[in-house]
Amino acid sequence: MADEDDIILAELSDDALVEQMMDDLYDGMKDEIEEGVHILLDRGWVPYDILTKALVAGMTIVGHDFRDGILFVPEVLLSANAMKAGMAILKPLLAETGAPRMGKMVIGTVKGDIHDIGKNLVAMMMEGAGFEVVDMGINNPVEAYLEALEREQPDILGMSALLTTTMPYMKVVIDAMIAQGIRDDYVVLVGGAPLNEEFGRAIGADAYCRDAAVAVETAKVHVARKHNQMRAG
Ligand code: B1M
């Protein structure tokens, strides 16, 4: 009887392989995820589909079982590791689109929060769409955001938060920007699983972005508007 060890990924149909990759992500099997990504690329899959249909979809299942107490932090860390390994293969391919330079974004996860997969995905997709991205990493206090804005002079500030306890910190950053009189110099985009549009409005962000694709589209619209205003003014 065939067991898990006997599965040869390259022999699976696309659908079965994607299913298997979700299982492998769940089990934190980094090597298998890397292999699966390579196989799908060889079969002509576009990087964005591999990201969303295999990796992000697999991570959603991990999220449900984490929430329900079936998976715990060490296991989820392994899944995150496997996800990052898959993303690392796709990153240069997503950035290779030859899109014209669109603008610059500084992005970071807020203080108290170490989740970075979603932020990394947004950074990757923004780069792929032609934005220059400065990634500030995780656990950023307000001072780090203000320094990065001063230093990098981006068009956009992106903030990510995955915890209900850390998302209010985005308002701390925006309020500090208001206090310094620099709020309107930047487009502020926020995202992360527990946020929604209403929250984005309430804290004074320009927009809430549901996912990385929405972040790219929203960034394009806002940066075009900003550049038009600068030309008109
Ligand atoms: Co965390 N964790 N975690 N965790 N974790 C969640 C967020 C949780 C929802 C799980 C659950 O209970 N179902 C829950 C939060 C509950 C809540 O606050 N309501 C939770 C918890 C409780 C915790 C700890 C407190 C657990 C503990 O220690 N007891 C702890 C907190 C640590 C801390 O930050 N201080 C913790 C730790 C961890 C790990 C370290 C194990 C690991 C993180 C590894 C890493 O990131 N390097 C982890 C993970 C992996 C998750 C889940 C399972 C997956 C998150 C993820 O990567 N999703 C998550 C469950 C879930 O979200 N369903 C969970 C995939 C990613 C592609 O999606 O991040 O949503 P996402 O990003 C999307 C959009 O949200 C959007 O675009 C992205 C791409 O499409 N987006 C942006 C995100 N940021 C954006 C910024 C933008 C725009 C769009 O700017 C412009």
mmCIF file of C-alpha atoms and ligand atoms in Angstrom:
data_model
loop_
_atom_site.group_PDB
_atom_site.id
_atom_site.type_symbol
_atom_site.label_atom_id
_atom_site.label_comp_id
_atom_site.label_asym_id
_atom_site.label_seq_id
_atom_site.Cartn_x
_atom_site.Cartn_y
_atom_site.Cartn_z
ATOM 1 C CA MET A 1 0.000 0.000 0.000
ATOM 2 C CA ALA A 2 1.295 3.450 -0.915
ATOM 3 C CA ASP A 3 2.019 5.724 2.014
ATOM 4 C CA GLU A 4 2.983 9.397 2.172
ATOM 5 C CA ASP A 5 6.644 8.601 1.426
ATOM 6 C CA ASP A 6 5.746 7.002 -1.874
ATOM 7 C CA ILE A 7 4.101 10.067 -3.376
ATOM 8 C CA ILE A 8 6.044 11.308 -6.358
ATOM 9 C CA LEU A 9 5.004 14.913 -6.797
ATOM 10 C CA ALA A 10 6.005 15.083 -10.450
ATOM 11 C CA GLU A 11 3.590 12.242 -11.272
ATOM 12 C CA LEU A 12 0.529 13.993 -9.839
ATOM 13 C CA SER A 13 -1.978 15.892 -11.960
ATOM 14 C CA ASP A 14 -2.050 19.662 -11.414
ATOM 15 C CA ASP A 15 -5.083 19.484 -9.125
ATOM 16 C CA ALA A 16 -3.679 16.592 -7.096
ATOM 17 C CA LEU A 17 -0.322 18.327 -6.825
ATOM 18 C CA VAL A 18 -1.912 21.528 -5.526
ATOM 19 C CA GLU A 19 -3.878 19.468 -2.968
ATOM 20 C CA GLN A 20 -0.674 17.698 -1.964
ATOM 21 C CA MET A 21 1.170 21.005 -1.644
ATOM 22 C CA MET A 22 -1.507 22.267 0.724
ATOM 23 C CA ASP A 23 -0.982 19.132 2.828
ATOM 24 C CA ASP A 24 2.776 19.602 2.685
ATOM 25 C CA LEU A 25 2.463 23.239 3.709
ATOM 26 C CA TYR A 26 0.260 22.151 6.599
ATOM 27 C CA ASP A 27 2.956 19.670 7.618
ATOM 28 C CA GLY A 28 5.723 22.268 7.216
ATOM 29 C CA MET A 29 7.549 20.276 4.551
ATOM 30 C CA LYS A 30 9.815 22.900 3.046
ATOM 31 C CA ASP A 31 11.635 20.694 0.510
ATOM 32 C CA GLU A 32 8.382 19.348 -0.888
ATOM 33 C CA ILE A 33 6.949 22.856 -1.215
ATOM 34 C CA GLU A 34 10.028 23.968 -3.128
ATOM 35 C CA GLU A 35 9.761 20.925 -5.374
ATOM 36 C CA GLY A 36 6.043 21.511 -5.960
ATOM 37 C CA VAL A 37 6.621 25.142 -6.903
ATOM 38 C CA HIS A 38 9.306 24.121 -9.404
ATOM 39 C CA ILE A 39 7.058 21.474 -10.930
ATOM 40 C CA LEU A 40 4.167 23.916 -11.390
ATOM 41 C CA LEU A 41 6.528 26.476 -12.927
ATOM 42 C CA ASP A 42 7.842 23.812 -15.318
ATOM 43 C CA ARG A 43 4.235 23.053 -16.257
ATOM 44 C CA GLY A 44 3.744 26.675 -17.261
ATOM 45 C CA TRP A 45 1.873 27.953 -14.208
ATOM 46 C CA VAL A 46 2.204 31.702 -13.691
ATOM 47 C CA PRO A 47 3.858 32.626 -10.382
ATOM 48 C CA TYR A 48 0.805 34.528 -9.126
ATOM 49 C CA ASP A 49 -1.417 31.450 -9.496
ATOM 50 C CA ILE A 50 1.065 29.279 -7.630
ATOM 51 C CA LEU A 51 1.157 31.856 -4.848
ATOM 52 C CA THR A 52 -2.582 32.208 -4.474
ATOM 53 C CA LYS A 53 -3.915 28.763 -5.418
ATOM 54 C CA ALA A 54 -1.332 26.627 -3.641
ATOM 55 C CA LEU A 55 0.548 28.650 -1.021
ATOM 56 C CA VAL A 56 -1.934 31.248 0.241
ATOM 57 C CA ALA A 57 -4.813 28.762 0.031
ATOM 58 C CA GLY A 58 -2.752 26.253 2.033
ATOM 59 C CA MET A 59 -1.900 28.868 4.632
ATOM 60 C CA THR A 60 -5.591 29.663 5.048
ATOM 61 C CA ILE A 61 -6.204 26.069 6.125
ATOM 62 C CA VAL A 62 -3.299 26.334 8.571
ATOM 63 C CA GLY A 63 -4.914 29.520 9.922
ATOM 64 C CA HIS A 64 -8.227 27.792 10.552
ATOM 65 C CA ASP A 65 -6.654 24.909 12.462
ATOM 66 C CA PHE A 66 -4.425 27.310 14.403
ATOM 67 C CA ARG A 67 -7.539 29.238 15.418
ATOM 68 C CA ASP A 68 -9.305 26.035 16.407
ATOM 69 C CA GLY A 69 -6.443 24.806 18.575
ATOM 70 C CA ILE A 70 -5.536 21.908 16.290
ATOM 71 C CA LEU A 71 -2.177 23.394 15.319
ATOM 72 C CA PHE A 72 0.182 25.225 17.673
ATOM 73 C CA VAL A 73 2.894 27.853 17.266
ATOM 74 C CA PRO A 74 5.814 25.466 16.555
ATOM 75 C CA GLU A 75 3.852 23.708 13.817
ATOM 76 C CA VAL A 76 2.639 26.973 12.319
ATOM 77 C CA LEU A 77 6.220 28.240 12.304
ATOM 78 C CA LEU A 78 7.197 25.247 10.177
ATOM 79 C CA SER A 79 4.325 25.983 7.800
ATOM 80 C CA ALA A 80 5.430 29.627 7.624
ATOM 81 C CA ASN A 81 8.975 28.478 6.860
ATOM 82 C CA ALA A 82 7.778 26.252 4.037
ATOM 83 C CA MET A 83 5.612 29.079 2.692
ATOM 84 C CA LYS A 84 8.564 31.470 2.730
ATOM 85 C CA ALA A 85 10.716 28.942 0.862
ATOM 86 C CA GLY A 86 8.074 28.732 -1.868
ATOM 87 C CA MET A 87 7.750 32.520 -1.982
ATOM 88 C CA ALA A 88 11.529 32.897 -2.299
ATOM 89 C CA ILE A 89 11.458 30.929 -5.558
ATOM 90 C CA LEU A 90 8.610 33.036 -6.922
ATOM 91 C CA LYS A 91 9.918 36.425 -5.812
ATOM 92 C CA PRO A 92 12.392 37.060 -8.651
ATOM 93 C CA LEU A 93 9.845 35.842 -11.182
ATOM 94 C CA LEU A 94 7.197 38.230 -9.905
ATOM 95 C CA ALA A 95 9.687 41.083 -9.989
ATOM 96 C CA GLU A 96 10.692 40.261 -13.562
ATOM 97 C CA THR A 97 7.730 41.812 -15.306
ATOM 98 C CA GLY A 98 9.683 44.759 -16.727
ATOM 99 C CA ALA A 99 6.867 47.048 -15.602
ATOM 100 C CA PRO A 100 7.713 50.763 -15.769
ATOM 101 C CA ARG A 101 8.787 52.412 -12.492
ATOM 102 C CA MET A 102 5.573 53.336 -10.689
ATOM 103 C CA GLY A 103 6.682 54.919 -7.425
ATOM 104 C CA LYS A 104 8.187 54.022 -4.097
ATOM 105 C CA MET A 105 6.718 52.342 -1.013
ATOM 106 C CA VAL A 106 8.009 51.837 2.499
ATOM 107 C CA ILE A 107 6.251 48.940 4.245
ATOM 108 C CA GLY A 108 6.520 47.362 7.669
ATOM 109 C CA THR A 109 4.616 45.319 10.218
ATOM 110 C CA VAL A 110 3.647 47.352 13.273
ATOM 111 C CA LYS A 111 5.060 47.208 16.782
ATOM 112 C CA GLY A 112 4.210 44.080 18.770
ATOM 113 C CA ASP A 113 3.524 42.059 15.639
ATOM 114 C CA ILE A 114 5.921 39.579 14.053
ATOM 115 C CA HIS A 115 3.708 38.276 11.235
ATOM 116 C CA ASP A 116 5.460 39.023 7.961
ATOM 117 C CA ILE A 117 4.238 36.625 5.274
ATOM 118 C CA GLY A 118 1.405 38.862 4.070
ATOM 119 C CA LYS A 119 3.624 41.936 4.154
ATOM 120 C CA ASN A 120 6.313 40.099 2.192
ATOM 121 C CA LEU A 121 3.739 39.060 -0.367
ATOM 122 C CA VAL A 122 2.558 42.640 -0.762
ATOM 123 C CA ALA A 123 6.182 43.791 -1.145
ATOM 124 C CA MET A 124 6.805 41.130 -3.795
ATOM 125 C CA MET A 125 3.708 42.001 -5.787
ATOM 126 C CA MET A 126 4.416 45.717 -5.572
ATOM 127 C CA GLU A 127 7.929 45.131 -6.876
ATOM 128 C CA GLY A 128 6.478 43.020 -9.659
ATOM 129 C CA ALA A 129 4.188 45.903 -10.575
ATOM 130 C CA GLY A 130 7.142 48.286 -10.869
ATOM 131 C CA PHE A 131 7.248 49.900 -7.433
ATOM 132 C CA GLU A 132 10.496 50.315 -5.541
ATOM 133 C CA VAL A 133 9.907 48.773 -2.106
ATOM 134 C CA VAL A 134 11.771 49.416 1.112
ATOM 135 C CA ASP A 135 10.857 46.650 3.552
ATOM 136 C CA MET A 136 11.194 47.664 7.198
ATOM 137 C CA GLY A 137 10.524 44.182 8.511
ATOM 138 C CA ILE A 138 8.486 43.446 11.634
ATOM 139 C CA ASN A 139 7.751 44.965 15.042
ATOM 140 C CA ASN A 140 8.214 48.589 14.003
ATOM 141 C CA PRO A 141 7.697 51.383 16.529
ATOM 142 C CA VAL A 142 6.373 54.737 15.353
ATOM 143 C CA GLU A 143 9.883 56.228 15.403
ATOM 144 C CA ALA A 144 11.058 53.664 12.848
ATOM 145 C CA TYR A 145 8.231 54.580 10.476
ATOM 146 C CA LEU A 146 8.937 58.302 10.807
ATOM 147 C CA GLU A 147 12.666 57.770 10.233
ATOM 148 C CA ALA A 148 11.999 55.606 7.177
ATOM 149 C CA LEU A 149 9.663 58.223 5.693
ATOM 150 C CA GLU A 150 12.223 60.968 6.257
ATOM 151 C CA ARG A 151 15.058 58.870 4.848
ATOM 152 C CA GLU A 152 13.324 57.238 1.891
ATOM 153 C CA GLN A 153 10.802 59.908 0.859
ATOM 154 C CA PRO A 154 8.429 57.297 -0.593
ATOM 155 C CA ASP A 155 5.086 57.930 -2.270
ATOM 156 C CA ILE A 156 3.398 55.320 -0.091
ATOM 157 C CA LEU A 157 3.565 54.124 3.488
ATOM 158 C CA GLY A 158 2.256 50.567 3.891
ATOM 159 C CA MET A 159 1.512 49.068 7.286
ATOM 160 C CA SER A 160 0.617 45.490 8.114
ATOM 161 C CA ALA A 161 -0.957 44.047 11.283
ATOM 162 C CA LEU A 162 -2.295 40.545 11.855
ATOM 163 C CA LEU A 163 -3.434 40.818 15.445
ATOM 164 C CA THR A 164 -6.467 42.618 16.832
ATOM 165 C CA THR A 165 -4.160 43.799 19.611
ATOM 166 C CA THR A 166 -1.633 45.408 17.232
ATOM 167 C CA MET A 167 -3.869 46.899 14.556
ATOM 168 C CA PRO A 168 -4.698 50.006 16.656
ATOM 169 C CA TYR A 169 -0.996 50.859 16.499
ATOM 170 C CA MET A 170 -1.503 51.960 12.900
ATOM 171 C CA LYS A 171 -3.449 54.927 14.257
ATOM 172 C CA VAL A 172 -0.526 55.788 16.524
ATOM 173 C CA VAL A 173 1.667 56.077 13.439
ATOM 174 C CA ILE A 174 -0.875 58.109 11.453
ATOM 175 C CA ASP A 175 -1.492 60.418 14.426
ATOM 176 C CA ALA A 176 2.251 60.992 14.741
ATOM 177 C CA MET A 177 2.394 61.861 11.039
ATOM 178 C CA ILE A 178 -0.446 64.355 11.552
ATOM 179 C CA ALA A 179 1.338 65.853 14.564
ATOM 180 C CA GLN A 180 4.458 66.352 12.449
ATOM 181 C CA GLY A 181 2.449 67.908 9.618
ATOM 182 C CA ILE A 182 3.533 65.228 7.123
ATOM 183 C CA ARG A 183 0.400 63.088 6.877
ATOM 184 C CA ASP A 184 -0.681 64.431 3.490
ATOM 185 C CA ASP A 185 2.771 64.023 1.977
ATOM 186 C CA TYR A 186 2.208 60.265 1.722
ATOM 187 C CA VAL A 187 -0.412 57.789 0.612
ATOM 188 C CA VAL A 188 -1.070 55.539 3.618
ATOM 189 C CA LEU A 189 -2.251 52.010 2.810
ATOM 190 C CA VAL A 190 -3.012 49.442 5.487
ATOM 191 C CA GLY A 191 -3.698 45.719 5.426
ATOM 192 C CA GLY A 192 -3.826 42.514 7.418
ATOM 193 C CA ALA A 193 -6.406 39.816 8.094
ATOM 194 C CA PRO A 194 -8.266 41.436 11.042
ATOM 195 C CA LEU A 195 -8.686 44.847 9.342
ATOM 196 C CA ASN A 196 -11.537 46.077 7.187
ATOM 197 C CA GLU A 197 -12.474 49.175 5.219
ATOM 198 C CA GLU A 198 -14.258 50.788 8.122
ATOM 199 C CA PHE A 199 -11.169 50.413 10.307
ATOM 200 C CA GLY A 200 -8.990 51.897 7.578
ATOM 201 C CA ARG A 201 -11.268 54.931 7.349
ATOM 202 C CA ALA A 202 -11.543 55.289 11.126
ATOM 203 C CA ILE A 203 -7.783 55.517 11.634
ATOM 204 C CA GLY A 204 -7.310 57.967 8.761
ATOM 205 C CA ALA A 205 -5.592 55.719 6.216
ATOM 206 C CA ASP A 206 -6.106 56.423 2.520
ATOM 207 C CA ALA A 207 -7.213 52.848 1.941
ATOM 208 C CA TYR A 208 -7.508 49.374 3.387
ATOM 209 C CA CYS A 209 -6.186 46.638 1.080
ATOM 210 C CA ARG A 210 -7.778 43.218 1.373
ATOM 211 C CA ASP A 211 -4.907 41.396 -0.320
ATOM 212 C CA ALA A 212 -1.701 41.949 -2.230
ATOM 213 C CA ALA A 213 -3.409 42.289 -5.606
ATOM 214 C CA VAL A 214 -5.743 44.945 -4.205
ATOM 215 C CA ALA A 215 -2.731 46.682 -2.644
ATOM 216 C CA VAL A 216 -1.091 46.962 -6.064
ATOM 217 C CA GLU A 217 -4.220 48.308 -7.759
ATOM 218 C CA THR A 218 -4.927 50.737 -4.921
ATOM 219 C CA ALA A 219 -1.322 51.935 -4.906
ATOM 220 C CA LYS A 220 -1.422 52.617 -8.647
ATOM 221 C CA VAL A 221 -4.622 54.677 -8.387
ATOM 222 C CA HIS A 222 -3.432 56.715 -5.409
ATOM 223 C CA VAL A 223 0.058 57.369 -6.746
ATOM 224 C CA ALA A 224 -1.337 58.496 -10.111
ATOM 225 C CA ARG A 225 -3.686 60.866 -8.280
ATOM 226 C CA LYS A 226 -0.833 62.164 -6.117
ATOM 227 C CA HIS A 227 1.388 62.812 -9.114
ATOM 228 C CA ASN A 228 -1.464 64.565 -10.966
ATOM 229 C CA GLN A 229 -2.108 66.796 -7.948
ATOM 230 C CA MET A 230 1.598 67.666 -7.784
ATOM 231 C CA ARG A 231 1.596 68.565 -11.469
ATOM 232 C CA ALA A 232 -1.579 70.651 -11.103
ATOM 233 C CA GLY A 233 -0.336 72.395 -7.951
HETATM 234 CO CO1 B1M B 1 -0.271 34.085 14.247
HETATM 235 N N1 B1M B 1 -2.125 34.606 14.575
HETATM 236 N N2 B1M B 1 0.106 34.382 16.143
HETATM 237 N N3 B1M B 1 1.477 33.298 13.872
HETATM 238 N N4 B1M B 1 -1.002 33.517 12.574
HETATM 239 C C1 B1M B 1 -2.998 34.678 13.336
HETATM 240 C C2 B1M B 1 -2.946 36.090 12.743
HETATM 241 C C3 B1M B 1 -4.420 34.303 13.948
HETATM 242 C C4 B1M B 1 -5.600 34.909 13.163
HETATM 243 C C5 B1M B 1 -4.514 32.781 14.048
HETATM 244 C C6 B1M B 1 -5.852 32.322 14.562
HETATM 245 O O1 B1M B 1 -6.086 32.333 15.734
HETATM 246 N N5 B1M B 1 -6.715 31.931 13.669
HETATM 247 C C7 B1M B 1 -4.284 34.863 15.410
HETATM 248 C C8 B1M B 1 -4.725 36.308 15.608
HETATM 249 C C9 B1M B 1 -6.050 36.439 16.341
HETATM 250 C C10 B1M B 1 -6.416 37.851 16.453
HETATM 251 O O2 B1M B 1 -5.706 38.712 16.867
HETATM 252 N N6 B1M B 1 -7.650 38.107 16.081
HETATM 253 C C11 B1M B 1 -2.808 34.678 15.663
HETATM 254 C C12 B1M B 1 -2.218 34.620 16.945
HETATM 255 C C13 B1M B 1 -3.180 34.646 18.117
HETATM 256 C C14 B1M B 1 -0.828 34.542 17.147
HETATM 257 C C15 B1M B 1 -0.060 34.515 18.480
HETATM 258 C C16 B1M B 1 -0.573 35.506 19.540
HETATM 259 C C17 B1M B 1 -0.092 33.056 18.965
HETATM 260 C C18 B1M B 1 0.543 32.822 20.314
HETATM 261 O O3 B1M B 1 1.693 33.104 20.531
HETATM 262 N N7 B1M B 1 -0.255 32.302 21.200
HETATM 263 C C19 B1M B 1 1.380 34.854 18.037
HETATM 264 C C20 B1M B 1 1.630 36.365 18.030
HETATM 265 C C21 B1M B 1 3.052 36.728 17.682
HETATM 266 C C22 B1M B 1 3.204 38.234 17.470
HETATM 267 O O4 B1M B 1 3.056 38.706 16.359
HETATM 268 N N8 B1M B 1 3.506 38.962 18.524
HETATM 269 C C23 B1M B 1 1.362 34.320 16.639
HETATM 270 C C24 B1M B 1 2.486 33.788 16.002
HETATM 271 C C25 B1M B 1 2.481 33.271 14.722
HETATM 272 C C26 B1M B 1 3.684 32.542 14.106
HETATM 273 C C27 B1M B 1 5.033 33.143 14.512
HETATM 274 C C28 B1M B 1 3.635 31.094 14.521
HETATM 275 C C29 B1M B 1 3.346 32.618 12.570
HETATM 276 C C30 B1M B 1 3.937 33.867 11.881
HETATM 277 C C31 B1M B 1 5.132 33.539 11.015
HETATM 278 C C32 B1M B 1 5.485 34.698 10.133
HETATM 279 O O5 B1M B 1 4.676 35.514 9.712
HETATM 280 N N9 B1M B 1 6.758 34.757 9.833
HETATM 281 C C33 B1M B 1 1.828 32.818 12.613
HETATM 282 C C34 B1M B 1 0.972 32.598 11.503
HETATM 283 C C35 B1M B 1 1.635 32.002 10.260
HETATM 284 C C36 B1M B 1 -0.401 32.900 11.529
HETATM 285 C C37 B1M B 1 -1.490 32.562 10.492
HETATM 286 C C38 B1M B 1 -1.787 31.079 10.631
HETATM 287 C C39 B1M B 1 -1.192 32.847 9.039
HETATM 288 C C40 B1M B 1 -0.803 34.291 8.717
HETATM 289 C C41 B1M B 1 -0.316 34.336 7.303
HETATM 290 O O6 B1M B 1 0.870 34.312 7.053
HETATM 291 N N10 B1M B 1 -1.288 34.302 6.348
HETATM 292 C C42 B1M B 1 -2.677 33.503 10.974
HETATM 293 C C43 B1M B 1 -4.041 32.967 10.612
HETATM 294 C C44 B1M B 1 -4.714 33.781 9.517
HETATM 295 O O7 B1M B 1 -4.337 34.890 9.200
HETATM 296 N N11 B1M B 1 -5.759 33.227 8.994
HETATM 297 C C45 B1M B 1 -2.306 33.803 12.362
HETATM 298 C C46 B1M B 1 -0.979 34.244 4.918
HETATM 299 C C47 B1M B 1 -0.815 35.672 4.371
HETATM 300 C C48 B1M B 1 -0.548 35.611 2.877
HETATM 301 O O8 B1M B 1 -2.025 36.366 4.580
HETATM 302 O O9 B1M B 1 -1.018 37.797 6.407
HETATM 303 O O10 B1M B 1 -3.493 37.940 5.875
HETATM 304 P P1 B1M B 1 -2.112 37.713 5.427
HETATM 305 O O11 B1M B 1 -1.776 38.855 4.319
HETATM 306 C C49 B1M B 1 -2.613 39.143 3.227
HETATM 307 C C50 B1M B 1 -3.658 40.247 3.532
HETATM 308 O O12 B1M B 1 -4.020 40.329 4.881
HETATM 309 C C51 B1M B 1 -3.030 41.490 2.985
HETATM 310 O O13 B1M B 1 -2.331 41.010 1.847
HETATM 311 C C52 B1M B 1 -1.703 39.770 2.187
HETATM 312 C C53 B1M B 1 -1.475 38.972 0.936
HETATM 313 O O14 B1M B 1 -2.640 38.746 0.206
HETATM 314 N N12 B1M B 1 -2.081 42.267 3.782
HETATM 315 C C54 B1M B 1 -1.759 43.536 3.423
HETATM 316 C C55 B1M B 1 -1.338 41.940 4.848
HETATM 317 N N13 B1M B 1 -0.553 42.958 5.217
HETATM 318 C C56 B1M B 1 -0.773 43.952 4.348
HETATM 319 C C57 B1M B 1 -0.219 45.235 4.280
HETATM 320 C C58 B1M B 1 -0.654 46.070 3.264
HETATM 321 C C59 B1M B 1 -1.631 45.662 2.356
HETATM 322 C C60 B1M B 1 -2.189 44.370 2.416
HETATM 323 O O15 B1M B 1 -0.095 47.297 3.231
HETATM 324 C C61 B1M B 1 -0.352 48.103 2.185
#
